PDB file of C-alpha atoms in Angstrom:
ATOM      1  CA  MET A  27     252.080-174.776 214.114  1.00  0.00           C
ATOM      2  CA  TRP A  28     253.095-171.461 215.577  1.00  0.00           C
ATOM      3  CA  PRO A  29     256.704-170.446 214.962  1.00  0.00           C
ATOM      4  CA  GLY A  30     257.766-169.851 218.549  1.00  0.00           C
ATOM      5  CA  CYS A  31     256.242-172.755 220.446  1.00  0.00           C
ATOM      6  CA  GLY A  32     258.248-174.769 222.858  1.00  0.00           C
ATOM      7  CA  ARG A  33     261.584-174.321 224.460  1.00  0.00           C
ATOM      8  CA  GLU A  34     262.595-170.728 223.779  1.00  0.00           C
ATOM      9  CA  ARG A  35     264.805-168.998 226.258  1.00  0.00           C
ATOM     10  CA  GLN A  36     266.124-166.189 224.062  1.00  0.00           C
ATOM     11  CA  CYS A  37     263.913-164.529 221.433  1.00  0.00           C
ATOM     12  CA  TRP A  38     264.889-161.501 219.340  1.00  0.00           C
ATOM     13  CA  SER A  39     262.210-159.640 217.430  1.00  0.00           C
ATOM     14  CA  ALA A  40     260.859-156.174 216.809  1.00  0.00           C
ATOM     15  CA  ALA A  41     260.439-154.525 220.192  1.00  0.00           C
ATOM     16  CA  GLY A  42     256.627-154.577 220.061  1.00  0.00           C
ATOM     17  CA  GLN A  43     256.644-158.276 219.211  1.00  0.00           C
ATOM     18  CA  ALA A  44     258.293-158.994 222.548  1.00  0.00           C
ATOM     19  CA  ARG A  45     254.981-158.297 224.262  1.00  0.00           C
ATOM     20  CA  TRP A  46     252.371-158.810 221.595  1.00  0.00           C
ATOM     21  CA  ALA A  47     253.609-161.949 219.858  1.00  0.00           C
ATOM     22  CA  PRO A  48     254.596-164.409 222.559  1.00  0.00           C
ATOM     23  CA  PRO A  49     254.259-168.066 221.729  1.00  0.00           C
ATOM     24  CA  PRO A  50     250.517-168.631 222.013  1.00  0.00           C
ATOM     25  CA  CYS A  51     251.088-172.224 223.122  1.00  0.00           C
ATOM     26  CA  GLY A  52     252.554-171.110 226.431  1.00  0.00           C
ATOM     27  CA  SER A  53     254.234-168.273 228.203  1.00  0.00           C
ATOM     28  CA  PRO A  54     256.563-165.817 226.509  1.00  0.00           C
ATOM     29  CA  PRO A  55     260.262-166.673 226.329  1.00  0.00           C
ATOM     30  CA  ARG A  56     262.158-166.062 229.544  1.00  0.00           C
ATOM     31  CA  ARG A  57     264.200-163.299 227.924  1.00  0.00           C
ATOM     32  CA  ALA A  58     262.529-161.428 225.089  1.00  0.00           C
ATOM     33  CA  ARG A  59     264.672-158.867 223.398  1.00  0.00           C
ATOM     34  CA  GLY A  60     263.950-156.482 220.616  1.00  0.00           C
ATOM     35  CA  TRP A  61     265.296-154.021 218.151  1.00  0.00           C
ATOM     36  CA  SER A  62     264.049-150.568 217.503  1.00  0.00           C
ATOM     37  CA  ARG A  63     265.097-147.312 215.923  1.00  0.00           C
ATOM     38  CA  ARG A  64     266.884-144.947 218.267  1.00  0.00           C
ATOM     39  CA  ARG A  65     264.789-141.880 217.519  1.00  0.00           C
ATOM     40  CA  ARG A  66     261.121-142.725 217.960  1.00  0.00           C
ATOM     41  CA  ARG A  67     259.123-139.700 219.005  1.00  0.00           C
ATOM     42  CA  ALA A  68     255.923-140.021 221.000  1.00  0.00           C
ATOM     43  CA  THR A  69     256.095-143.819 221.132  1.00  0.00           C
ATOM     44  CA  PRO A  70     256.905-146.140 223.989  1.00  0.00           C
ATOM     45  CA  SER A  71     260.336-147.641 224.134  1.00  0.00           C
ATOM     46  CA  GLY A  72     260.919-151.289 223.360  1.00  0.00           C
ATOM     47  CA  ARG A  73     261.404-151.894 227.073  1.00  0.00           C
ATOM     48  CA  ALA A  74     257.956-150.474 227.789  1.00  0.00           C
ATOM     49  CA  LEU A  75     256.600-152.916 225.211  1.00  0.00           C
ATOM     50  CA  GLY A  76     258.062-155.886 227.040  1.00  0.00           C
ATOM     51  CA  ALA A  77     261.591-156.312 225.684  1.00  0.00           C
ATOM     52  CA  HIS A  78     264.339-156.998 228.224  1.00  0.00           C
ATOM     53  CA  ALA A  79     266.909-155.304 225.989  1.00  0.00           C
ATOM     54  CA  VAL A  80     266.626-153.069 222.936  1.00  0.00           C
ATOM     55  CA  VAL A  81     269.200-152.322 220.246  1.00  0.00           C
ATOM     56  CA  ASP A  82     269.122-150.072 217.164  1.00  0.00           C
ATOM     57  CA  HIS A  83     268.352-152.164 214.085  1.00  0.00           C
ATOM     58  CA  THR A  84     269.140-149.339 211.644  1.00  0.00           C
ATOM     59  CA  GLY A  85     272.887-149.406 212.202  1.00  0.00           C
ATOM     60  CA  PRO A  86     275.335-151.623 210.351  1.00  0.00           C
ATOM     61  CA  ASP A  87     276.446-153.218 213.608  1.00  0.00           C
ATOM     62  CA  LEU A  88     273.197-155.000 214.611  1.00  0.00           C
ATOM     63  CA  PRO A  89     274.890-158.417 215.016  1.00  0.00           C
ATOM     64  CA  ALA A  90     277.589-156.871 217.243  1.00  0.00           C
ATOM     65  CA  GLN A  91     274.926-155.142 219.377  1.00  0.00           C
ATOM     66  CA  VAL A  92     273.052-158.425 219.788  1.00  0.00           C
ATOM     67  CA  ARG A  93     276.225-160.303 220.704  1.00  0.00           C
ATOM     68  CA  ALA A  94     277.066-157.669 223.319  1.00  0.00           C
ATOM     69  CA  VAL A  95     273.644-158.014 224.972  1.00  0.00           C
ATOM     70  CA  LEU A  96     273.837-161.819 224.898  1.00  0.00           C
ATOM     71  CA  ALA A  97     277.327-161.739 226.467  1.00  0.00           C
ATOM     72  CA  ARG A  98     276.138-159.290 229.128  1.00  0.00           C
ATOM     73  CA  ASP A  99     273.253-161.621 229.989  1.00  0.00           C
ATOM     74  CA  GLY A 100     275.354-164.800 230.004  1.00  0.00           C
ATOM     75  CA  ALA A 101     273.718-166.198 226.865  1.00  0.00           C
ATOM     76  CA  SER A 102     276.707-166.211 224.560  1.00  0.00           C
ATOM     77  CA  ASP A 103     275.570-169.476 222.943  1.00  0.00           C
ATOM     78  CA  GLY A 104     272.999-167.498 220.951  1.00  0.00           C
ATOM     79  CA  VAL A 105     269.269-167.046 220.516  1.00  0.00           C
ATOM     80  CA  ASP A 106     266.505-169.595 220.005  1.00  0.00           C
ATOM     81  CA  VAL A 107     264.341-167.478 217.734  1.00  0.00           C
ATOM     82  CA  TRP A 108     265.133-164.554 215.426  1.00  0.00           C
ATOM     83  CA  TRP A 109     261.848-163.009 214.233  1.00  0.00           C
ATOM     84  CA  ASP A 110     262.288-160.012 211.946  1.00  0.00           C
ATOM     85  CA  THR A 111     259.006-158.208 211.255  1.00  0.00           C
ATOM     86  CA  SER A 112     260.680-155.328 209.388  1.00  0.00           C
ATOM     87  CA  GLY A 113     260.596-157.074 206.027  1.00  0.00           C
ATOM     88  CA  ARG A 114     264.392-156.904 205.578  1.00  0.00           C
ATOM     89  CA  GLN A 115     264.945-160.605 206.269  1.00  0.00           C
ATOM     90  CA  ASP A 116     268.733-160.544 206.598  1.00  0.00           C
ATOM     91  CA  VAL A 117     268.992-164.269 207.265  1.00  0.00           C
ATOM     92  CA  ALA A 118     272.750-164.267 206.613  1.00  0.00           C
ATOM     93  CA  ALA A 119     273.251-161.859 209.537  1.00  0.00           C
ATOM     94  CA  ALA A 120     270.782-163.696 211.794  1.00  0.00           C
ATOM     95  CA  VAL A 121     272.032-167.280 211.456  1.00  0.00           C
ATOM     96  CA  PRO A 122     275.411-166.756 213.182  1.00  0.00           C
ATOM     97  CA  LEU A 123     273.476-165.384 216.182  1.00  0.00           C
ATOM     98  CA  LEU A 124     271.371-168.539 216.597  1.00  0.00           C
ATOM     99  CA  ARG A 125     272.144-171.172 219.187  1.00  0.00           C
ATOM    100  CA  ARG A 126     272.159-174.787 218.016  1.00  0.00           C
ATOM    101  CA  GLY A 127     268.655-175.730 216.854  1.00  0.00           C
ATOM    102  CA  GLY A 128     267.551-172.105 216.623  1.00  0.00           C
ATOM    103  CA  ARG A 129     265.022-170.742 214.152  1.00  0.00           C
ATOM    104  CA  VAL A 130     264.686-167.704 211.919  1.00  0.00           C
ATOM    105  CA  ILE A 131     261.046-166.753 211.425  1.00  0.00           C
ATOM    106  CA  LEU A 132     260.020-165.015 208.191  1.00  0.00           C
ATOM    107  CA  SER A 133     256.679-163.224 208.529  1.00  0.00           C
ATOM    108  CA  ALA A 134     257.092-160.007 206.553  1.00  0.00           C
ATOM    109  CA  GLY A 135     258.550-158.896 203.265  1.00  0.00           C
ATOM    110  CA  LEU A 136     256.220-160.737 200.910  1.00  0.00           C
ATOM    111  CA  HIS A 137     258.276-159.763 197.863  1.00  0.00           C
ATOM    112  CA  THR A 138     261.666-160.223 199.535  1.00  0.00           C
ATOM    113  CA  THR A 139     264.199-162.686 198.141  1.00  0.00           C
ATOM    114  CA  VAL A 140     266.262-164.298 200.866  1.00  0.00           C
ATOM    115  CA  SER A 141     269.786-165.627 200.494  1.00  0.00           C
ATOM    116  CA  LEU A 142     270.285-168.634 202.736  1.00  0.00           C
ATOM    117  CA  PRO A 143     273.679-169.422 204.242  1.00  0.00           C
ATOM    118  CA  GLY A 144     273.326-173.180 203.858  1.00  0.00           C
ATOM    119  CA  GLY A 145     276.530-174.242 205.610  1.00  0.00           C
ATOM    120  CA  ALA A 146     275.893-172.074 208.672  1.00  0.00           C
ATOM    121  CA  LEU A 147     272.277-173.303 208.855  1.00  0.00           C
ATOM    122  CA  TYR A 148     273.040-177.005 208.832  1.00  0.00           C
ATOM    123  CA  ALA A 149     276.095-176.697 211.068  1.00  0.00           C
ATOM    124  CA  ARG A 150     273.810-175.229 213.762  1.00  0.00           C
ATOM    125  CA  ASP A 151     270.889-177.625 213.133  1.00  0.00           C
ATOM    126  CA  ALA A 152     269.020-174.359 212.534  1.00  0.00           C
ATOM    127  CA  SER A 153     265.953-173.758 210.418  1.00  0.00           C
ATOM    128  CA  VAL A 154     264.131-171.010 208.614  1.00  0.00           C
ATOM    129  CA  ARG A 155     260.344-171.028 208.899  1.00  0.00           C
ATOM    130  CA  GLY A 156     257.666-168.934 207.319  1.00  0.00           C
ATOM    131  CA  PHE A 157     254.722-167.738 209.374  1.00  0.00           C
ATOM    132  CA  ALA A 158     251.448-166.192 208.165  1.00  0.00           C
ATOM    133  CA  ILE A 159     248.635-165.789 210.663  1.00  0.00           C
ATOM    134  CA  SER A 160     246.194-166.401 207.827  1.00  0.00           C
ATOM    135  CA  ASN A 161     247.316-170.062 207.799  1.00  0.00           C
ATOM    136  CA  ALA A 162     246.500-170.625 211.476  1.00  0.00           C
ATOM    137  CA  THR A 163     243.910-173.237 212.391  1.00  0.00           C
ATOM    138  CA  THR A 164     240.838-172.471 214.474  1.00  0.00           C
ATOM    139  CA  ALA A 165     242.473-174.190 217.447  1.00  0.00           C
ATOM    140  CA  ASP A 166     245.659-172.107 216.995  1.00  0.00           C
ATOM    141  CA  LEU A 167     243.587-168.907 216.872  1.00  0.00           C
ATOM    142  CA  ALA A 168     241.650-169.898 220.003  1.00  0.00           C
ATOM    143  CA  THR A 169     244.901-170.521 221.860  1.00  0.00           C
ATOM    144  CA  ALA A 170     246.268-167.206 220.640  1.00  0.00           C
ATOM    145  CA  ALA A 171     243.089-165.437 221.754  1.00  0.00           C
ATOM    146  CA  VAL A 172     243.678-166.629 225.320  1.00  0.00           C
ATOM    147  CA  ALA A 173     247.227-165.217 225.250  1.00  0.00           C
ATOM    148  CA  VAL A 174     246.077-161.926 223.676  1.00  0.00           C
ATOM    149  CA  ASN A 175     243.280-161.542 226.229  1.00  0.00           C
ATOM    150  CA  ARG A 176     245.800-162.091 229.040  1.00  0.00           C
ATOM    151  CA  LEU A 177     247.991-159.344 227.556  1.00  0.00           C
ATOM    152  CA  LEU A 178     245.044-156.966 227.101  1.00  0.00           C
ATOM    153  CA  ALA A 179     244.087-157.467 230.748  1.00  0.00           C
ATOM    154  CA  ALA A 180     247.576-156.269 231.686  1.00  0.00           C
ATOM    155  CA  GLY A 181     247.167-153.006 229.761  1.00  0.00           C
ATOM    156  CA  PRO A 182     246.162-151.642 226.390  1.00  0.00           C
ATOM    157  CA  PRO A 183     248.452-152.029 223.379  1.00  0.00           C
ATOM    158  CA  THR A 184     250.157-148.993 221.975  1.00  0.00           C
ATOM    159  CA  ALA A 185     250.693-148.276 218.333  1.00  0.00           C
ATOM    160  CA  ARG A 186     252.892-145.805 216.532  1.00  0.00           C
ATOM    161  CA  VAL A 187     250.734-143.701 214.211  1.00  0.00           C
ATOM    162  CA  ALA A 188     252.646-142.288 211.243  1.00  0.00           C
ATOM    163  CA  ALA A 189     249.729-140.288 209.883  1.00  0.00           C
ATOM    164  CA  THR A 190     245.989-139.828 210.180  1.00  0.00           C
ATOM    165  CA  ILE A 191     244.417-139.504 206.729  1.00  0.00           C
ATOM    166  CA  PRO A 192     240.809-138.616 205.854  1.00  0.00           C
ATOM    167  CA  LEU A 193     238.823-141.348 204.076  1.00  0.00           C
ATOM    168  CA  ALA A 194     238.402-139.045 201.102  1.00  0.00           C
ATOM    169  CA  ASP A 195     242.214-139.205 200.681  1.00  0.00           C
ATOM    170  CA  ALA A 196     242.506-142.993 201.049  1.00  0.00           C
ATOM    171  CA  ALA A 197     244.274-143.234 197.678  1.00  0.00           C
ATOM    172  CA  ARG A 198     247.151-141.232 199.178  1.00  0.00           C
ATOM    173  CA  ALA A 199     247.396-143.751 202.037  1.00  0.00           C
ATOM    174  CA  HIS A 200     247.718-146.563 199.470  1.00  0.00           C
ATOM    175  CA  ARG A 201     250.400-144.658 197.570  1.00  0.00           C
ATOM    176  CA  LEU A 202     252.368-144.093 200.788  1.00  0.00           C
ATOM    177  CA  LEU A 203     252.232-147.781 201.692  1.00  0.00           C
ATOM    178  CA  GLU A 204     253.175-148.903 198.194  1.00  0.00           C
ATOM    179  CA  ALA A 205     256.138-146.510 198.135  1.00  0.00           C
ATOM    180  CA  GLY A 206     257.465-148.063 201.352  1.00  0.00           C
ATOM    181  CA  GLY A 207     259.235-146.341 204.188  1.00  0.00           C
ATOM    182  CA  VAL A 208     256.129-145.654 206.339  1.00  0.00           C
ATOM    183  CA  ARG A 209     257.174-145.924 209.971  1.00  0.00           C
ATOM    184  CA  GLY A 210     254.067-146.683 211.966  1.00  0.00           C
ATOM    185  CA  ARG A 211     250.410-147.100 211.131  1.00  0.00           C
ATOM    186  CA  LEU A 212     248.389-145.074 208.682  1.00  0.00           C
ATOM    187  CA  VAL A 213     244.995-144.428 210.256  1.00  0.00           C
ATOM    188  CA  VAL A 214     242.208-143.678 207.783  1.00  0.00           C
ATOM    189  CA  VAL A 215     239.267-141.884 209.403  1.00  0.00           C
ATOM    190  CA  PRO A 216     235.806-140.895 208.095  1.00  0.00           C
TER     191      PRO A 216
END
């Protein structure tokens, strides 16, 4: 089952996810919001990628920023889905932002250890779910393909390219990825 299917009204995720990872079982949440870094050069803003609101995830006040946007939009009861694709997986900071029955989706940070705030989770009837596209069924992928095709018809996706590296230097691309900290895609060309 896909992590965002059903009743979502408020969904927070990386700004690009707001457009490119809607629930494939239906339409995107009514209010998709995202986080982004403040200084992204030569890349579209989170709003251009489909987010209704964008905050800076690099600051220590991310929960306060999210609460301010929710209050401004009259959604002070919280978010339905918190989907962090950065790999940080700060579940302890995300859970207090969830509305009752909300979900935290883990889909990045393969080697991350997550500390779960058990009391806050059960008091909200909240859950933490993992999601790996490689586990999707053929039917799930077919449904997702319909949603992706609809998005592609609306305009091409944009990607942030951190570096273009010649194929002969592919080992350097691997070293950069393994070291972490790459912001954007590494494009290896012949």
